[in-house]
Amino acid sequence: MAHTSFALVLLGIAGAMALTLAIIGVYGVLAYAVAQRRHEIGIRLALGAEPRTLKWLFVRKGLILNCVGGAIGLALAGGLSRWISSLLFGITPLDPLTYAAAGALIASAAMAASYFPARQAASVDPMETLRCE
């Protein structure tokens, strides 16, 4: 039992590290996209775009990244679940509640990671951006 418990702790640590890397990755990609599109964002704001619309533009981009990664991860998890079935107690390898809870956790983490660059995009000063070019 100790061997199984140790393996589960190691898998939990690996999962937490993977979630952390995914959050950092989504944040990095969206922060880079905001930096690259700063001039466009300034023009949109100068022409009257609402900051709420710009926030949703970048949050939506993060959610699209999350959906693509989630579909790939779900397919891999379903295919590889029988190898981990010896470590599971009380649930089946394809338990829908577990997959739904994991998906909700990852989706909320991706939403939070994409909100901060989106908020930064909405707070761009249009005059400063247009003056630089």
PDB file of N, CA and C in Angstrom, residues 23-109:
ATOM      1  N   ILE A  23      -0.433  26.989 -17.153  1.00  0.00           N
ATOM      2  CA  ILE A  23      -0.857  28.355 -16.824  1.00  0.00           C
ATOM      3  C   ILE A  23       0.186  29.359 -17.296  1.00  0.00           C
ATOM      4  N   ILE A  24       1.452  29.062 -17.020  1.00  0.00           N
ATOM      5  CA  ILE A  24       2.526  29.960 -17.441  1.00  0.00           C
ATOM      6  C   ILE A  24       2.584  30.044 -18.969  1.00  0.00           C
ATOM      7  N   GLY A  25       2.365  28.941 -19.639  1.00  0.00           N
ATOM      8  CA  GLY A  25       2.382  28.932 -21.096  1.00  0.00           C
ATOM      9  C   GLY A  25       1.262  29.754 -21.701  1.00  0.00           C
ATOM     10  N   VAL A  26       0.052  29.584 -21.193  1.00  0.00           N
ATOM     11  CA  VAL A  26      -1.083  30.359 -21.716  1.00  0.00           C
ATOM     12  C   VAL A  26      -0.866  31.844 -21.441  1.00  0.00           C
ATOM     13  N   TYR A  27      -0.403  32.157 -20.241  1.00  0.00           N
ATOM     14  CA  TYR A  27      -0.133  33.560 -19.911  1.00  0.00           C
ATOM     15  C   TYR A  27       0.946  34.130 -20.842  1.00  0.00           C
ATOM     16  N   GLY A  28       2.010  33.381 -21.056  1.00  0.00           N
ATOM     17  CA  GLY A  28       3.101  33.861 -21.900  1.00  0.00           C
ATOM     18  C   GLY A  28       2.680  34.092 -23.339  1.00  0.00           C
ATOM     19  N   VAL A  29       1.916  33.166 -23.891  1.00  0.00           N
ATOM     20  CA  VAL A  29       1.461  33.305 -25.274  1.00  0.00           C
ATOM     21  C   VAL A  29       0.558  34.524 -25.411  1.00  0.00           C
ATOM     22  N   LEU A  30      -0.354  34.705 -24.485  1.00  0.00           N
ATOM     23  CA  LEU A  30      -1.278  35.841 -24.592  1.00  0.00           C
ATOM     24  C   LEU A  30      -0.600  37.168 -24.280  1.00  0.00           C
ATOM     25  N   ALA A  31       0.343  37.176 -23.344  1.00  0.00           N
ATOM     26  CA  ALA A  31       1.080  38.412 -23.063  1.00  0.00           C
ATOM     27  C   ALA A  31       1.905  38.816 -24.279  1.00  0.00           C
ATOM     28  N   TYR A  32       2.483  37.840 -24.967  1.00  0.00           N
ATOM     29  CA  TYR A  32       3.230  38.125 -26.191  1.00  0.00           C
ATOM     30  C   TYR A  32       2.302  38.647 -27.281  1.00  0.00           C
ATOM     31  N   ALA A  33       1.118  38.048 -27.402  1.00  0.00           N
ATOM     32  CA  ALA A  33       0.154  38.508 -28.406  1.00  0.00           C
ATOM     33  C   ALA A  33      -0.293  39.937 -28.123  1.00  0.00           C
ATOM     34  N   VAL A  34      -0.483  40.271 -26.857  1.00  0.00           N
ATOM     35  CA  VAL A  34      -0.865  41.646 -26.490  1.00  0.00           C
ATOM     36  C   VAL A  34       0.265  42.603 -26.836  1.00  0.00           C
ATOM     37  N   ALA A  35       1.495  42.212 -26.532  1.00  0.00           N
ATOM     38  CA  ALA A  35       2.629  43.085 -26.829  1.00  0.00           C
ATOM     39  C   ALA A  35       2.790  43.294 -28.339  1.00  0.00           C
ATOM     40  N   GLN A  36       2.585  42.251 -29.116  1.00  0.00           N
ATOM     41  CA  GLN A  36       2.725  42.367 -30.562  1.00  0.00           C
ATOM     42  C   GLN A  36       1.601  43.184 -31.196  1.00  0.00           C
ATOM     43  N   ARG A  37       0.438  43.160 -30.592  1.00  0.00           N
ATOM     44  CA  ARG A  37      -0.725  43.852 -31.162  1.00  0.00           C
ATOM     45  C   ARG A  37      -1.034  45.149 -30.439  1.00  0.00           C
ATOM     46  N   ARG A  38      -0.073  45.692 -29.727  1.00  0.00           N
ATOM     47  CA  ARG A  38      -0.288  46.908 -28.939  1.00  0.00           C
ATOM     48  C   ARG A  38      -0.743  48.079 -29.820  1.00  0.00           C
ATOM     49  N   HIS A  39      -0.134  48.239 -30.972  1.00  0.00           N
ATOM     50  CA  HIS A  39      -0.514  49.331 -31.866  1.00  0.00           C
ATOM     51  C   HIS A  39      -1.955  49.161 -32.360  1.00  0.00           C
ATOM     52  N   GLU A  40      -2.299  47.944 -32.739  1.00  0.00           N
ATOM     53  CA  GLU A  40      -3.670  47.663 -33.179  1.00  0.00           C
ATOM     54  C   GLU A  40      -4.672  47.933 -32.058  1.00  0.00           C
ATOM     55  N   ILE A  41      -4.322  47.543 -30.849  1.00  0.00           N
ATOM     56  CA  ILE A  41      -5.213  47.758 -29.701  1.00  0.00           C
ATOM     57  C   ILE A  41      -5.409  49.250 -29.470  1.00  0.00           C
ATOM     58  N   GLY A  42      -4.317  50.015 -29.580  1.00  0.00           N
ATOM     59  CA  GLY A  42      -4.421  51.467 -29.422  1.00  0.00           C
ATOM     60  C   GLY A  42      -5.331  52.085 -30.465  1.00  0.00           C
ATOM     61  N   ILE A  43      -5.235  51.627 -31.695  1.00  0.00           N
ATOM     62  CA  ILE A  43      -6.099  52.142 -32.763  1.00  0.00           C
ATOM     63  C   ILE A  43      -7.549  51.769 -32.495  1.00  0.00           C
ATOM     64  N   ARG A  44      -7.788  50.534 -32.086  1.00  0.00           N
ATOM     65  CA  ARG A  44      -9.165  50.113 -31.775  1.00  0.00           C
ATOM     66  C   ARG A  44      -9.765  50.964 -30.664  1.00  0.00           C
ATOM     67  N   LEU A  45      -8.969  51.213 -29.612  1.00  0.00           N
ATOM     68  CA  LEU A  45      -9.471  52.038 -28.505  1.00  0.00           C
ATOM     69  C   LEU A  45      -9.694  53.478 -28.955  1.00  0.00           C
ATOM     70  N   ALA A  46      -8.815  54.008 -29.801  1.00  0.00           N
ATOM     71  CA  ALA A  46      -8.970  55.380 -30.286  1.00  0.00           C
ATOM     72  C   ALA A  46     -10.214  55.521 -31.161  1.00  0.00           C
ATOM     73  N   LEU A  47     -10.562  54.459 -31.865  1.00  0.00           N
ATOM     74  CA  LEU A  47     -11.748  54.505 -32.721  1.00  0.00           C
ATOM     75  C   LEU A  47     -13.044  54.205 -31.973  1.00  0.00           C
ATOM     76  N   GLY A  48     -12.936  53.908 -30.671  1.00  0.00           N
ATOM     77  CA  GLY A  48     -14.141  53.745 -29.872  1.00  0.00           C
ATOM     78  C   GLY A  48     -14.465  52.343 -29.414  1.00  0.00           C
ATOM     79  N   ALA A  49     -13.548  51.422 -29.550  1.00  0.00           N
ATOM     80  CA  ALA A  49     -13.814  50.070 -29.065  1.00  0.00           C
ATOM     81  C   ALA A  49     -13.894  50.080 -27.540  1.00  0.00           C
ATOM     82  N   GLU A  50     -14.771  49.275 -27.010  1.00  0.00           N
ATOM     83  CA  GLU A  50     -14.907  49.191 -25.569  1.00  0.00           C
ATOM     84  C   GLU A  50     -13.830  48.272 -24.996  1.00  0.00           C
ATOM     85  N   PRO A  51     -13.272  48.629 -23.842  1.00  0.00           N
ATOM     86  CA  PRO A  51     -12.266  47.756 -23.223  1.00  0.00           C
ATOM     87  C   PRO A  51     -12.796  46.354 -22.948  1.00  0.00           C
ATOM     88  N   ARG A  52     -14.092  46.254 -22.656  1.00  0.00           N
ATOM     89  CA  ARG A  52     -14.701  44.948 -22.404  1.00  0.00           C
ATOM     90  C   ARG A  52     -14.590  44.046 -23.628  1.00  0.00           C
ATOM     91  N   THR A  53     -14.758  44.620 -24.818  1.00  0.00           N
ATOM     92  CA  THR A  53     -14.654  43.866 -26.057  1.00  0.00           C
ATOM     93  C   THR A  53     -13.225  43.375 -26.276  1.00  0.00           C
ATOM     94  N   LEU A  54     -12.257  44.222 -25.968  1.00  0.00           N
ATOM     95  CA  LEU A  54     -10.860  43.821 -26.123  1.00  0.00           C
ATOM     96  C   LEU A  54     -10.476  42.741 -25.114  1.00  0.00           C
ATOM     97  N   LYS A  55     -11.008  42.843 -23.901  1.00  0.00           N
ATOM     98  CA  LYS A  55     -10.747  41.789 -22.913  1.00  0.00           C
ATOM     99  C   LYS A  55     -11.270  40.454 -23.423  1.00  0.00           C
ATOM    100  N   TRP A  56     -12.482  40.465 -23.931  1.00  0.00           N
ATOM    101  CA  TRP A  56     -13.098  39.224 -24.403  1.00  0.00           C
ATOM    102  C   TRP A  56     -12.327  38.661 -25.598  1.00  0.00           C
ATOM    103  N   LEU A  57     -11.751  39.515 -26.438  1.00  0.00           N
ATOM    104  CA  LEU A  57     -10.973  39.062 -27.588  1.00  0.00           C
ATOM    105  C   LEU A  57      -9.807  38.178 -27.146  1.00  0.00           C
ATOM    106  N   PHE A  58      -9.093  38.600 -26.103  1.00  0.00           N
ATOM    107  CA  PHE A  58      -7.934  37.837 -25.652  1.00  0.00           C
ATOM    108  C   PHE A  58      -8.312  36.675 -24.737  1.00  0.00           C
ATOM    109  N   VAL A  59      -9.369  36.834 -23.958  1.00  0.00           N
ATOM    110  CA  VAL A  59      -9.834  35.701 -23.138  1.00  0.00           C
ATOM    111  C   VAL A  59     -10.336  34.587 -24.047  1.00  0.00           C
ATOM    112  N   ARG A  60     -11.026  34.959 -25.115  1.00  0.00           N
ATOM    113  CA  ARG A  60     -11.507  33.963 -26.077  1.00  0.00           C
ATOM    114  C   ARG A  60     -10.340  33.223 -26.726  1.00  0.00           C
ATOM    115  N   LYS A  61      -9.269  33.943 -27.020  1.00  0.00           N
ATOM    116  CA  LYS A  61      -8.087  33.300 -27.600  1.00  0.00           C
ATOM    117  C   LYS A  61      -7.498  32.280 -26.627  1.00  0.00           C
ATOM    118  N   GLY A  62      -7.463  32.628 -25.336  1.00  0.00           N
ATOM    119  CA  GLY A  62      -6.981  31.692 -24.328  1.00  0.00           C
ATOM    120  C   GLY A  62      -7.888  30.484 -24.183  1.00  0.00           C
ATOM    121  N   LEU A  63      -9.187  30.689 -24.284  1.00  0.00           N
ATOM    122  CA  LEU A  63     -10.122  29.573 -24.180  1.00  0.00           C
ATOM    123  C   LEU A  63     -10.037  28.655 -25.400  1.00  0.00           C
ATOM    124  N   ILE A  64      -9.749  29.217 -26.557  1.00  0.00           N
ATOM    125  CA  ILE A  64      -9.557  28.376 -27.744  1.00  0.00           C
ATOM    126  C   ILE A  64      -8.322  27.500 -27.565  1.00  0.00           C
ATOM    127  N   LEU A  65      -7.234  28.085 -27.047  1.00  0.00           N
ATOM    128  CA  LEU A  65      -6.040  27.295 -26.747  1.00  0.00           C
ATOM    129  C   LEU A  65      -6.368  26.184 -25.751  1.00  0.00           C
ATOM    130  N   ASN A  66      -7.172  26.520 -24.754  1.00  0.00           N
ATOM    131  CA  ASN A  66      -7.565  25.540 -23.737  1.00  0.00           C
ATOM    132  C   ASN A  66      -8.396  24.413 -24.346  1.00  0.00           C
ATOM    133  N   CYS A  67      -9.309  24.735 -25.225  1.00  0.00           N
ATOM    134  CA  CYS A  67     -10.161  23.703 -25.829  1.00  0.00           C
ATOM    135  C   CYS A  67      -9.351  22.750 -26.704  1.00  0.00           C
ATOM    136  N   VAL A  68      -8.416  23.299 -27.468  1.00  0.00           N
ATOM    137  CA  VAL A  68      -7.586  22.443 -28.322  1.00  0.00           C
ATOM    138  C   VAL A  68      -6.727  21.520 -27.461  1.00  0.00           C
ATOM    139  N   GLY A  69      -6.078  22.087 -26.454  1.00  0.00           N
ATOM    140  CA  GLY A  69      -5.264  21.276 -25.551  1.00  0.00           C
ATOM    141  C   GLY A  69      -6.098  20.289 -24.760  1.00  0.00           C
ATOM    142  N   GLY A  70      -7.297  20.687 -24.364  1.00  0.00           N
ATOM    143  CA  GLY A  70      -8.184  19.790 -23.626  1.00  0.00           C
ATOM    144  C   GLY A  70      -8.634  18.603 -24.455  1.00  0.00           C
ATOM    145  N   ALA A  71      -8.917  18.838 -25.730  1.00  0.00           N
ATOM    146  CA  ALA A  71      -9.328  17.735 -26.602  1.00  0.00           C
ATOM    147  C   ALA A  71      -8.184  16.743 -26.803  1.00  0.00           C
ATOM    148  N   ILE A  72      -6.986  17.264 -26.997  1.00  0.00           N
ATOM    149  CA  ILE A  72      -5.822  16.379 -27.143  1.00  0.00           C
ATOM    150  C   ILE A  72      -5.567  15.621 -25.851  1.00  0.00           C
ATOM    151  N   GLY A  73      -5.636  16.329 -24.724  1.00  0.00           N
ATOM    152  CA  GLY A  73      -5.412  15.688 -23.427  1.00  0.00           C
ATOM    153  C   GLY A  73      -6.470  14.657 -23.086  1.00  0.00           C
ATOM    154  N   LEU A  74      -7.712  14.926 -23.433  1.00  0.00           N
ATOM    155  CA  LEU A  74      -8.783  13.970 -23.173  1.00  0.00           C
ATOM    156  C   LEU A  74      -8.599  12.694 -23.990  1.00  0.00           C
ATOM    157  N   ALA A  75      -8.190  12.854 -25.227  1.00  0.00           N
ATOM    158  CA  ALA A  75      -7.942  11.681 -26.064  1.00  0.00           C
ATOM    159  C   ALA A  75      -6.775  10.862 -25.528  1.00  0.00           C
ATOM    160  N   LEU A  76      -5.715  11.543 -25.122  1.00  0.00           N
ATOM    161  CA  LEU A  76      -4.559  10.822 -24.564  1.00  0.00           C
ATOM    162  C   LEU A  76      -4.895  10.169 -23.230  1.00  0.00           C
ATOM    163  N   ALA A  77      -5.641  10.871 -22.389  1.00  0.00           N
ATOM    164  CA  ALA A  77      -6.006  10.314 -21.083  1.00  0.00           C
ATOM    165  C   ALA A  77      -6.903   9.092 -21.245  1.00  0.00           C
ATOM    166  N   GLY A  78      -7.834   9.161 -22.167  1.00  0.00           N
ATOM    167  CA  GLY A  78      -8.697   8.005 -22.406  1.00  0.00           C
ATOM    168  C   GLY A  78      -7.924   6.810 -22.936  1.00  0.00           C
ATOM    169  N   GLY A  79      -6.958   7.072 -23.788  1.00  0.00           N
ATOM    170  CA  GLY A  79      -6.163   5.985 -24.347  1.00  0.00           C
ATOM    171  C   GLY A  79      -5.173   5.380 -23.369  1.00  0.00           C
ATOM    172  N   LEU A  80      -4.651   6.190 -22.473  1.00  0.00           N
ATOM    173  CA  LEU A  80      -3.626   5.715 -21.543  1.00  0.00           C
ATOM    174  C   LEU A  80      -4.164   5.353 -20.165  1.00  0.00           C
ATOM    175  N   SER A  81      -5.471   5.420 -19.980  1.00  0.00           N
ATOM    176  CA  SER A  81      -6.044   5.220 -18.646  1.00  0.00           C
ATOM    177  C   SER A  81      -5.928   3.791 -18.135  1.00  0.00           C
ATOM    178  N   ARG A  82      -5.842   2.820 -19.002  1.00  0.00           N
ATOM    179  CA  ARG A  82      -5.770   1.440 -18.501  1.00  0.00           C
ATOM    180  C   ARG A  82      -4.428   1.148 -17.840  1.00  0.00           C
ATOM    181  N   TRP A  83      -3.376   1.897 -18.188  1.00  0.00           N
ATOM    182  CA  TRP A  83      -2.078   1.684 -17.547  1.00  0.00           C
ATOM    183  C   TRP A  83      -2.056   2.155 -16.106  1.00  0.00           C
ATOM    184  N   ILE A  84      -2.910   3.101 -15.770  1.00  0.00           N
ATOM    185  CA  ILE A  84      -2.941   3.621 -14.410  1.00  0.00           C
ATOM    186  C   ILE A  84      -4.061   2.986 -13.584  1.00  0.00           C
ATOM    187  N   SER A  85      -4.823   2.092 -14.168  1.00  0.00           N
ATOM    188  CA  SER A  85      -5.980   1.517 -13.481  1.00  0.00           C
ATOM    189  C   SER A  85      -5.603   0.757 -12.210  1.00  0.00           C
ATOM    190  N   SER A  86      -4.385   0.254 -12.107  1.00  0.00           N
ATOM    191  CA  SER A  86      -3.984  -0.471 -10.895  1.00  0.00           C
ATOM    192  C   SER A  86      -3.778   0.470  -9.706  1.00  0.00           C
ATOM    193  N   LEU A  87      -3.638   1.774  -9.962  1.00  0.00           N
ATOM    194  CA  LEU A  87      -3.450   2.739  -8.882  1.00  0.00           C
ATOM    195  C   LEU A  87      -4.752   3.384  -8.422  1.00  0.00           C
ATOM    196  N   LEU A  88      -5.855   3.105  -9.096  1.00  0.00           N
ATOM    197  CA  LEU A  88      -7.129   3.748  -8.787  1.00  0.00           C
ATOM    198  C   LEU A  88      -7.932   2.911  -7.794  1.00  0.00           C
ATOM    199  N   PHE A  89      -8.525   3.593  -6.819  1.00  0.00           N
ATOM    200  CA  PHE A  89      -9.361   2.935  -5.824  1.00  0.00           C
ATOM    201  C   PHE A  89     -10.718   3.612  -5.797  1.00  0.00           C
ATOM    202  N   GLY A  90     -11.758   2.873  -6.058  1.00  0.00           N
ATOM    203  CA  GLY A  90     -13.116   3.402  -5.945  1.00  0.00           C
ATOM    204  C   GLY A  90     -13.651   4.091  -7.187  1.00  0.00           C
ATOM    205  N   ILE A  91     -12.857   4.233  -8.222  1.00  0.00           N
ATOM    206  CA  ILE A  91     -13.341   4.828  -9.469  1.00  0.00           C
ATOM    207  C   ILE A  91     -12.840   3.987 -10.637  1.00  0.00           C
ATOM    208  N   THR A  92     -13.522   4.128 -11.746  1.00  0.00           N
ATOM    209  CA  THR A  92     -13.100   3.418 -12.957  1.00  0.00           C
ATOM    210  C   THR A  92     -12.091   4.291 -13.708  1.00  0.00           C
ATOM    211  N   PRO A  93     -11.316   3.699 -14.576  1.00  0.00           N
ATOM    212  CA  PRO A  93     -10.341   4.500 -15.325  1.00  0.00           C
ATOM    213  C   PRO A  93     -10.974   5.568 -16.220  1.00  0.00           C
ATOM    214  N   LEU A  94     -12.200   5.380 -16.645  1.00  0.00           N
ATOM    215  CA  LEU A  94     -12.883   6.360 -17.495  1.00  0.00           C
ATOM    216  C   LEU A  94     -14.046   7.013 -16.757  1.00  0.00           C
ATOM    217  N   ASP A  95     -13.844   7.403 -15.507  1.00  0.00           N
ATOM    218  CA  ASP A  95     -14.883   8.011 -14.684  1.00  0.00           C
ATOM    219  C   ASP A  95     -15.232   9.398 -15.233  1.00  0.00           C
ATOM    220  N   PRO A  96     -16.475   9.627 -15.665  1.00  0.00           N
ATOM    221  CA  PRO A  96     -16.833  10.915 -16.266  1.00  0.00           C
ATOM    222  C   PRO A  96     -16.775  12.082 -15.279  1.00  0.00           C
ATOM    223  N   LEU A  97     -17.094  11.842 -14.015  1.00  0.00           N
ATOM    224  CA  LEU A  97     -17.044  12.917 -13.034  1.00  0.00           C
ATOM    225  C   LEU A  97     -15.610  13.406 -12.821  1.00  0.00           C
ATOM    226  N   THR A  98     -14.673  12.493 -12.796  1.00  0.00           N
ATOM    227  CA  THR A  98     -13.265  12.863 -12.633  1.00  0.00           C
ATOM    228  C   THR A  98     -12.774  13.669 -13.826  1.00  0.00           C
ATOM    229  N   TYR A  99     -13.127  13.216 -15.022  1.00  0.00           N
ATOM    230  CA  TYR A  99     -12.723  13.954 -16.216  1.00  0.00           C
ATOM    231  C   TYR A  99     -13.367  15.337 -16.258  1.00  0.00           C
ATOM    232  N   ALA A 100     -14.631  15.433 -15.852  1.00  0.00           N
ATOM    233  CA  ALA A 100     -15.313  16.735 -15.831  1.00  0.00           C
ATOM    234  C   ALA A 100     -14.686  17.673 -14.801  1.00  0.00           C
ATOM    235  N   ALA A 101     -14.345  17.152 -13.623  1.00  0.00           N
ATOM    236  CA  ALA A 101     -13.727  17.988 -12.593  1.00  0.00           C
ATOM    237  C   ALA A 101     -12.345  18.461 -13.029  1.00  0.00           C
ATOM    238  N   ALA A 102     -11.570  17.575 -13.637  1.00  0.00           N
ATOM    239  CA  ALA A 102     -10.244  17.966 -14.121  1.00  0.00           C
ATOM    240  C   ALA A 102     -10.357  18.993 -15.241  1.00  0.00           C
ATOM    241  N   GLY A 103     -11.315  18.802 -16.132  1.00  0.00           N
ATOM    242  CA  GLY A 103     -11.526  19.769 -17.208  1.00  0.00           C
ATOM    243  C   GLY A 103     -11.954  21.128 -16.686  1.00  0.00           C
ATOM    244  N   ALA A 104     -12.820  21.130 -15.677  1.00  0.00           N
ATOM    245  CA  ALA A 104     -13.257  22.403 -15.086  1.00  0.00           C
ATOM    246  C   ALA A 104     -12.098  23.118 -14.394  1.00  0.00           C
ATOM    247  N   LEU A 105     -11.251  22.365 -13.715  1.00  0.00           N
ATOM    248  CA  LEU A 105     -10.091  22.955 -13.054  1.00  0.00           C
ATOM    249  C   LEU A 105      -9.138  23.571 -14.075  1.00  0.00           C
ATOM    250  N   ILE A 106      -8.871  22.858 -15.135  1.00  0.00           N
ATOM    251  CA  ILE A 106      -7.959  23.366 -16.156  1.00  0.00           C
ATOM    252  C   ILE A 106      -8.576  24.551 -16.903  1.00  0.00           C
ATOM    253  N   ALA A 107      -9.873  24.506 -17.153  1.00  0.00           N
ATOM    254  CA  ALA A 107     -10.541  25.621 -17.834  1.00  0.00           C
ATOM    255  C   ALA A 107     -10.527  26.880 -16.980  1.00  0.00           C
ATOM    256  N   SER A 108     -10.749  26.733 -15.673  1.00  0.00           N
ATOM    257  CA  SER A 108     -10.705  27.916 -14.814  1.00  0.00           C
ATOM    258  C   SER A 108      -9.291  28.462 -14.691  1.00  0.00           C
ATOM    259  N   ALA A 109      -8.299  27.590 -14.693  1.00  0.00           N
ATOM    260  CA  ALA A 109      -6.910  28.052 -14.654  1.00  0.00           C
ATOM    261  C   ALA A 109      -6.552  28.783 -15.948  1.00  0.00           C
TER     262      ALA A 109
END
